[in-house]
Amino acid sequence: MPRPGTPPIPSVKHMNTALPTTIRAVRLDRYGSPADLEQHEVAMPIPDDHQVVVRVRAAGINRGDGLAIEGVPYAARLSYGLTRPKRPVPGTDVAGTVVAVGAGVTAWRPGDPVVGWASGAFAQFAVAADDALVAPPAGLAFEEAAALPTAAVTALQALRLGGVEAGRRVLVLGASGGVGTFAVQIAKALGAEVTGVCSTRNVSLVESLGADHVIDYTAADVAALTGYDAVIDLVGTLPLVRARRLAAPGGTYVVVGGGQARSLTGMRRFAGAAMLSPFGRQRLRPLFATPKREDLAQVLELVAAGAVRPSVEAAYDLADAATAVDFVHRGKARGKVVLVA
Ligand SMILES: NC(=O)c1ccc[n+]([C@@H]2O[C@H](COP(=O)([O-])OP(=O)(O)OC[C@H]3O[C@@H](n4cnc5c(N)ncnc54)[C@H](OP(=O)(O)O)[C@@H]3O)[C@@H](O)[C@H]2O)c1
């Protein structure tokens, strides 16, 4: 029964409990830095016909969250909001339980556990499109599930773009980060021979993920490596004309990270890859990862089979979002960092 004084949420078909009218959320009304994030009481999100409301149990933090908070690359403000964020509550990656569904939703019911992409995930409740969610495998903790959507799907799409399959030699630059820890594990699950590149402090982490070889970039000259069928570059420190030679002739160099986000378009390295590709013996392919539910489902099958395990470095309380998002934004995370709400 609704609490006295709690108005029902309009357009909701199913609701498993009386929902509060206000919730705790992290909010930023102007572009700024992750350290500016503060917790506020905001209105409970209301689902439209094809949306659900998720009780957020954990929200994954991605490098893109910090960039959206800064409002860069600047051209992205055409969609983020020209002068201030259109969506002041950041966060996309979510794991939790459905508490309310829109009138047209048939796939989900209150009480269903879900993982996927939402709007305003850095909050106690978030709204998500009904087709942006997947059921997590039994036994997967919410903190682990929330680590998956953007990072694991980016890793899968990068490996696919690189033509990675059984027997191929794959080099992952940035193997210890959010995307890299998934790229190593998924490439191994596909049967590839995997070399991960990271710094000294992360060598044992990357080994523990199953990498066949680990190279410490503080001790070895990464630019001198060569002969890989696919290179997944999550870092972007080497100039492309030099970097492409890490791949064998006929191999593919996938540009994922290092897009100089604090610029007008953030596209220089990606555009450079597309332009340079025809003028050499290695393919250069920019990745623009997309949140595809089918790809998340594919990763979850690997998780259920025990082939992939999210590597969660830390879970912070929602109240500590500024510290957590700022930490990820600095680019030194080991695996994933999540918020628990
Ligand atoms: N193109 C797309 O669609 C797409 C999608 C998602 C993400 N991205 C981008 O992909 C990049 C990686 O994302 P992420 O979430 O994995 O980032 P992340 O979690 O911040 O990665 C951090 C890791 O990078 C390692 N690292 C830093 N410099 C390195 C170097 N020179 N060589 C090797 N490793 C290095 C760090 O290890 P140490 O501390 O030991 O150095 C740290 O473990 C980001 O730039 C992100 O914006 C692109």
XYZ file of C-alpha atoms and ligand atoms in Angstrom:
389
model
C 0.000 0.000 0.000
C 1.274 3.484 -0.766
C 2.416 5.457 2.249
C -0.096 8.186 3.249
C 0.795 11.303 1.311
C 2.817 9.423 -1.342
C 1.220 10.125 -4.718
C 1.236 7.221 -7.202
C 3.662 7.533 -10.100
C 1.781 8.319 -13.331
C 1.866 5.937 -16.332
C 3.201 3.061 -14.247
C 1.754 -0.350 -14.919
C 3.404 -2.303 -12.112
C 4.893 -1.097 -8.882
C 6.118 -3.494 -6.222
C 6.078 -1.107 -3.304
C 5.265 2.411 -2.322
C 8.028 4.421 -3.938
C 9.379 7.609 -2.422
C 8.750 10.872 -4.267
C 12.311 12.061 -3.721
C 15.553 10.114 -3.847
C 19.253 10.612 -3.153
C 21.253 11.338 -6.287
C 24.548 12.842 -7.259
C 23.915 15.994 -9.212
C 25.850 18.629 -11.143
C 23.941 21.562 -12.607
C 26.916 23.100 -14.434
C 29.808 21.603 -16.336
C 32.730 21.191 -13.973
C 34.937 18.447 -12.641
C 34.095 15.127 -10.973
C 35.302 16.590 -7.672
C 32.356 19.037 -7.819
C 29.759 16.248 -7.568
C 27.458 16.559 -4.576
C 24.631 14.447 -3.266
C 21.130 15.993 -3.337
C 17.505 15.010 -2.933
C 15.917 14.935 -6.394
C 12.536 13.880 -7.757
C 11.922 10.169 -8.326
C 12.341 9.452 -12.068
C 9.100 8.595 -13.860
C 9.159 5.978 -16.627
C 7.504 6.581 -19.972
C 5.613 3.744 -21.683
C 8.756 1.808 -22.686
C 10.919 2.512 -19.681
C 11.418 0.930 -16.292
C 12.570 2.341 -12.973
C 15.491 0.458 -11.458
C 16.382 0.497 -7.766
C 20.090 1.031 -8.275
C 22.142 -1.379 -6.209
C 25.393 -0.540 -7.972
C 26.475 1.836 -10.745
C 29.640 1.356 -12.771
C 31.938 4.340 -13.345
C 33.493 4.873 -16.766
C 36.010 7.376 -18.113
C 33.163 8.750 -20.225
C 31.270 9.818 -17.080
C 34.032 12.227 -16.115
C 34.157 13.606 -19.653
C 30.384 14.168 -19.685
C 30.722 16.012 -16.349
C 33.421 18.232 -17.898
C 31.304 18.626 -21.026
C 34.060 17.482 -23.383
C 34.707 17.045 -26.216
C 32.995 20.393 -26.667
C 31.027 19.309 -29.748
C 29.317 16.696 -27.563
C 27.525 19.566 -25.792
C 25.185 19.551 -28.782
C 23.726 16.417 -27.206
C 24.795 16.813 -23.508
C 23.335 20.358 -23.361
C 24.851 23.538 -24.800
C 25.320 25.619 -21.650
C 24.599 23.134 -18.853
C 24.022 19.368 -18.642
C 20.531 18.428 -19.833
C 20.773 15.423 -17.523
C 22.261 16.695 -14.273
C 22.482 13.233 -12.672
C 25.422 11.417 -14.334
C 25.997 7.689 -14.724
C 24.885 5.103 -17.244
C 25.951 1.620 -16.135
C 23.519 0.110 -13.697
C 22.699 -3.106 -11.844
C 19.701 -3.417 -9.594
C 16.084 -4.444 -9.361
C 13.085 -3.275 -11.362
C 10.593 -1.449 -9.155
C 8.207 0.070 -11.702
C 7.474 -0.418 -15.404
C 5.833 1.797 -18.030
C 2.480 0.915 -19.531
C 3.984 -0.640 -22.693
C 6.649 -2.781 -21.002
C 6.165 -6.545 -21.295
C 9.729 -7.829 -20.773
C 10.155 -6.832 -17.124
C 8.223 -6.947 -13.883
C 8.924 -5.411 -10.492
C 11.395 -7.549 -8.614
C 13.388 -8.590 -11.710
C 17.159 -8.196 -11.312
C 18.657 -6.324 -14.281
C 21.946 -4.992 -15.610
C 22.469 -2.547 -18.451
C 22.350 1.138 -19.343
C 20.213 3.748 -17.611
C 19.933 7.506 -17.412
C 21.100 9.054 -14.133
C 22.571 5.871 -12.653
C 24.473 7.730 -9.883
C 21.328 7.713 -7.743
C 19.162 5.432 -5.642
C 16.736 4.975 -8.563
C 17.277 5.418 -12.309
C 15.136 5.147 -15.395
C 16.134 2.814 -18.258
C 14.723 1.888 -21.658
C 13.185 -1.572 -21.438
C 15.456 -2.815 -24.248
C 18.670 -1.524 -22.626
C 18.626 -4.148 -19.885
C 19.541 -7.814 -19.556
C 18.945 -10.354 -16.775
C 22.219 -11.072 -14.951
C 23.266 -14.668 -14.315
C 22.325 -16.058 -10.909
C 24.972 -15.503 -8.273
C 26.570 -12.442 -9.884
C 26.868 -9.682 -7.283
C 25.338 -6.314 -8.223
C 28.764 -4.662 -7.778
C 30.235 -7.055 -10.340
C 27.285 -6.768 -12.725
C 27.473 -2.952 -12.717
C 31.097 -3.160 -13.822
C 30.135 -4.817 -17.087
C 27.957 -2.813 -19.476
C 30.165 -0.148 -21.085
C 33.606 -1.587 -20.367
C 32.974 -5.226 -21.259
C 30.915 -4.373 -24.339
C 33.630 -1.951 -25.511
C 36.188 -4.739 -25.068
C 34.041 -7.212 -27.016
C 33.415 -4.759 -29.850
C 37.118 -3.840 -30.033
C 38.156 -7.499 -30.258
C 35.521 -8.094 -32.921
C 36.762 -5.098 -34.940
C 40.259 -6.526 -34.604
C 39.100 -9.881 -36.033
C 40.221 -11.677 -32.869
C 39.594 -15.415 -32.880
C 41.239 -18.638 -31.768
C 44.975 -18.772 -32.355
C 45.380 -15.035 -33.116
C 48.083 -13.060 -31.320
C 46.518 -10.094 -29.524
C 48.250 -7.174 -27.812
C 46.196 -5.193 -25.263
C 47.689 -1.781 -24.437
C 46.172 -0.710 -21.118
C 45.393 -4.254 -19.959
C 44.900 -3.304 -16.294
C 42.093 -0.750 -16.747
C 38.322 -1.016 -16.938
C 38.162 -2.042 -20.592
C 41.530 -3.815 -20.617
C 40.734 -6.283 -17.830
C 37.730 -7.418 -19.894
C 39.642 -7.375 -23.199
C 42.262 -9.770 -21.819
C 39.675 -12.202 -20.457
C 37.357 -12.126 -23.483
C 40.281 -12.568 -25.894
C 41.411 -15.597 -23.876
C 37.854 -16.955 -23.919
C 37.905 -16.597 -27.728
C 41.067 -18.730 -27.805
C 43.565 -15.999 -28.659
C 47.152 -15.751 -27.416
C 47.090 -12.608 -25.315
C 49.818 -10.163 -24.358
C 48.838 -7.465 -21.874
C 50.750 -4.216 -21.370
C 50.589 -2.448 -18.008
C 52.890 -0.893 -15.396
C 54.845 -2.776 -12.727
C 52.192 -2.488 -10.014
C 49.602 -4.171 -12.258
C 51.633 -7.067 -13.678
C 50.244 -9.642 -11.224
C 46.665 -8.429 -11.844
C 47.003 -8.914 -15.621
C 48.645 -12.303 -15.107
C 45.738 -13.309 -12.878
C 43.315 -12.503 -15.711
C 44.924 -15.251 -17.796
C 47.206 -13.243 -20.100
C 49.823 -15.475 -21.728
C 52.436 -12.715 -21.596
C 52.605 -9.476 -19.617
C 54.854 -6.572 -20.574
C 55.683 -3.828 -18.076
C 55.725 -0.578 -20.062
C 57.978 1.057 -17.487
C 60.689 -1.542 -18.133
C 60.293 -2.421 -21.836
C 60.172 -0.401 -25.055
C 56.577 -1.002 -26.164
C 57.205 0.776 -29.472
C 59.671 -1.963 -30.394
C 57.040 -4.730 -30.205
C 55.775 -6.182 -33.459
C 53.970 -9.075 -35.143
C 50.530 -9.019 -33.496
C 47.442 -9.988 -35.485
C 45.415 -7.473 -33.491
C 46.383 -4.574 -31.247
C 43.726 -3.155 -28.920
C 44.965 0.319 -27.977
C 43.203 1.655 -24.883
C 45.897 4.205 -24.115
C 46.817 6.169 -27.251
C 50.279 7.325 -26.253
C 52.177 6.201 -29.377
C 51.823 8.189 -32.622
C 49.788 6.116 -35.085
C 52.433 6.056 -37.802
C 54.716 4.304 -35.325
C 52.055 2.414 -33.375
C 50.625 0.611 -36.391
C 53.875 -1.362 -36.747
C 53.028 -3.213 -33.528
C 50.586 -5.090 -35.758
C 51.853 -7.587 -38.316
C 51.353 -6.895 -42.033
C 47.684 -7.732 -42.626
C 46.950 -7.256 -38.920
C 44.538 -4.751 -37.379
C 45.283 -1.899 -34.977
C 42.116 -0.880 -33.117
C 42.105 2.672 -31.730
C 39.900 2.784 -28.634
C 41.416 5.267 -26.175
C 43.460 8.421 -26.298
C 41.072 10.518 -28.336
C 42.204 13.924 -26.887
C 38.787 14.513 -25.348
C 39.503 18.110 -24.268
C 39.201 19.443 -27.793
C 36.372 20.433 -30.101
C 35.533 16.970 -31.413
C 37.939 14.578 -29.647
C 38.207 12.855 -33.024
C 41.767 13.577 -34.134
C 43.211 10.134 -33.386
C 40.112 8.350 -34.681
C 40.012 10.387 -37.900
C 43.769 9.895 -38.269
C 43.329 6.127 -38.034
C 40.702 6.127 -40.777
C 42.813 8.383 -43.036
C 46.139 6.594 -42.531
C 44.754 3.076 -42.806
C 45.009 2.697 -46.608
C 48.654 3.864 -46.623
C 50.331 0.931 -44.909
C 50.306 -2.798 -44.464
C 48.211 -2.827 -41.265
C 44.556 -1.879 -41.003
C 43.888 1.014 -38.599
C 40.357 0.918 -37.212
C 38.768 3.502 -34.889
C 36.223 2.040 -32.470
C 33.019 3.887 -31.596
C 31.535 1.506 -29.058
C 27.735 1.333 -28.857
C 25.582 0.088 -25.968
C 24.167 -3.073 -27.538
C 22.074 -5.336 -25.387
C 22.971 -8.421 -27.513
C 26.657 -7.801 -26.842
C 26.059 -7.421 -23.118
C 24.122 -10.704 -23.218
C 27.094 -12.348 -24.964
C 29.472 -11.140 -22.258
C 27.071 -12.319 -19.548
C 27.161 -15.803 -21.098
C 30.939 -15.762 -20.683
C 30.491 -14.614 -17.085
C 27.966 -17.383 -16.423
C 30.387 -19.917 -17.929
C 33.143 -18.708 -15.600
C 35.318 -17.453 -18.483
C 35.047 -13.772 -17.528
C 34.962 -12.247 -14.073
C 34.618 -8.499 -13.503
C 37.679 -7.161 -11.764
C 36.287 -4.611 -9.295
C 38.994 -2.605 -7.558
C 36.685 -0.671 -5.255
C 33.045 -0.017 -4.387
C 32.326 3.459 -3.012
C 29.176 4.670 -1.299
C 27.052 7.019 -3.433
C 27.882 9.776 -0.935
C 31.548 9.427 -1.974
C 30.836 9.723 -5.709
C 33.058 12.801 -6.128
C 36.092 10.884 -4.860
C 35.256 7.747 -6.851
C 34.529 9.442 -10.193
C 37.572 11.698 -9.808
C 39.746 8.637 -9.145
C 38.563 6.919 -12.340
C 38.887 10.187 -14.292
C 42.612 10.294 -13.485
C 43.171 7.134 -15.541
C 44.910 5.034 -12.907
C 42.111 2.622 -11.943
C 42.858 -1.078 -11.770
C 39.872 -2.816 -13.306
C 36.552 -1.221 -12.439
C 35.267 1.115 -9.739
C 31.565 1.132 -8.817
C 29.196 3.124 -6.626
C 26.758 1.406 -4.300
C 23.516 3.205 -3.596
N 36.266 4.369 -28.418
C 35.299 4.017 -27.588
O 34.155 3.773 -28.003
C 35.592 3.917 -26.105
C 34.695 3.276 -25.236
C 35.039 3.161 -23.884
C 36.249 3.687 -23.427
N 37.045 4.347 -24.305
C 38.352 4.901 -23.878
O 39.219 3.806 -23.708
C 40.239 4.173 -22.785
C 40.392 3.074 -21.754
O 39.218 3.052 -20.939
P 39.300 2.352 -19.525
O 37.947 2.451 -18.939
O 39.936 1.025 -19.653
O 40.311 3.351 -18.782
P 40.917 3.181 -17.353
O 40.151 2.201 -16.542
O 41.075 4.552 -16.815
O 42.372 2.597 -17.614
C 43.290 2.794 -16.621
C 44.457 1.883 -16.819
O 45.266 2.331 -17.905
C 46.609 1.973 -17.598
N 47.589 2.772 -18.337
C 47.782 4.101 -18.249
N 48.797 4.463 -19.093
C 49.221 3.329 -19.712
C 50.218 3.035 -20.699
N 51.012 3.990 -21.223
N 50.352 1.759 -21.117
C 49.565 0.787 -20.620
N 48.615 0.991 -19.668
C 48.446 2.251 -19.230
C 46.676 2.248 -16.110
O 47.680 1.442 -15.551
P 48.891 2.132 -14.789
O 48.288 2.939 -13.673
O 49.650 0.956 -14.276
O 49.606 2.956 -15.776
C 45.308 1.865 -15.592
O 45.275 0.540 -15.034
C 39.832 5.533 -22.208
O 40.547 6.540 -22.914
C 38.354 5.631 -22.547
O 37.921 6.972 -22.664
C 36.766 4.465 -25.627
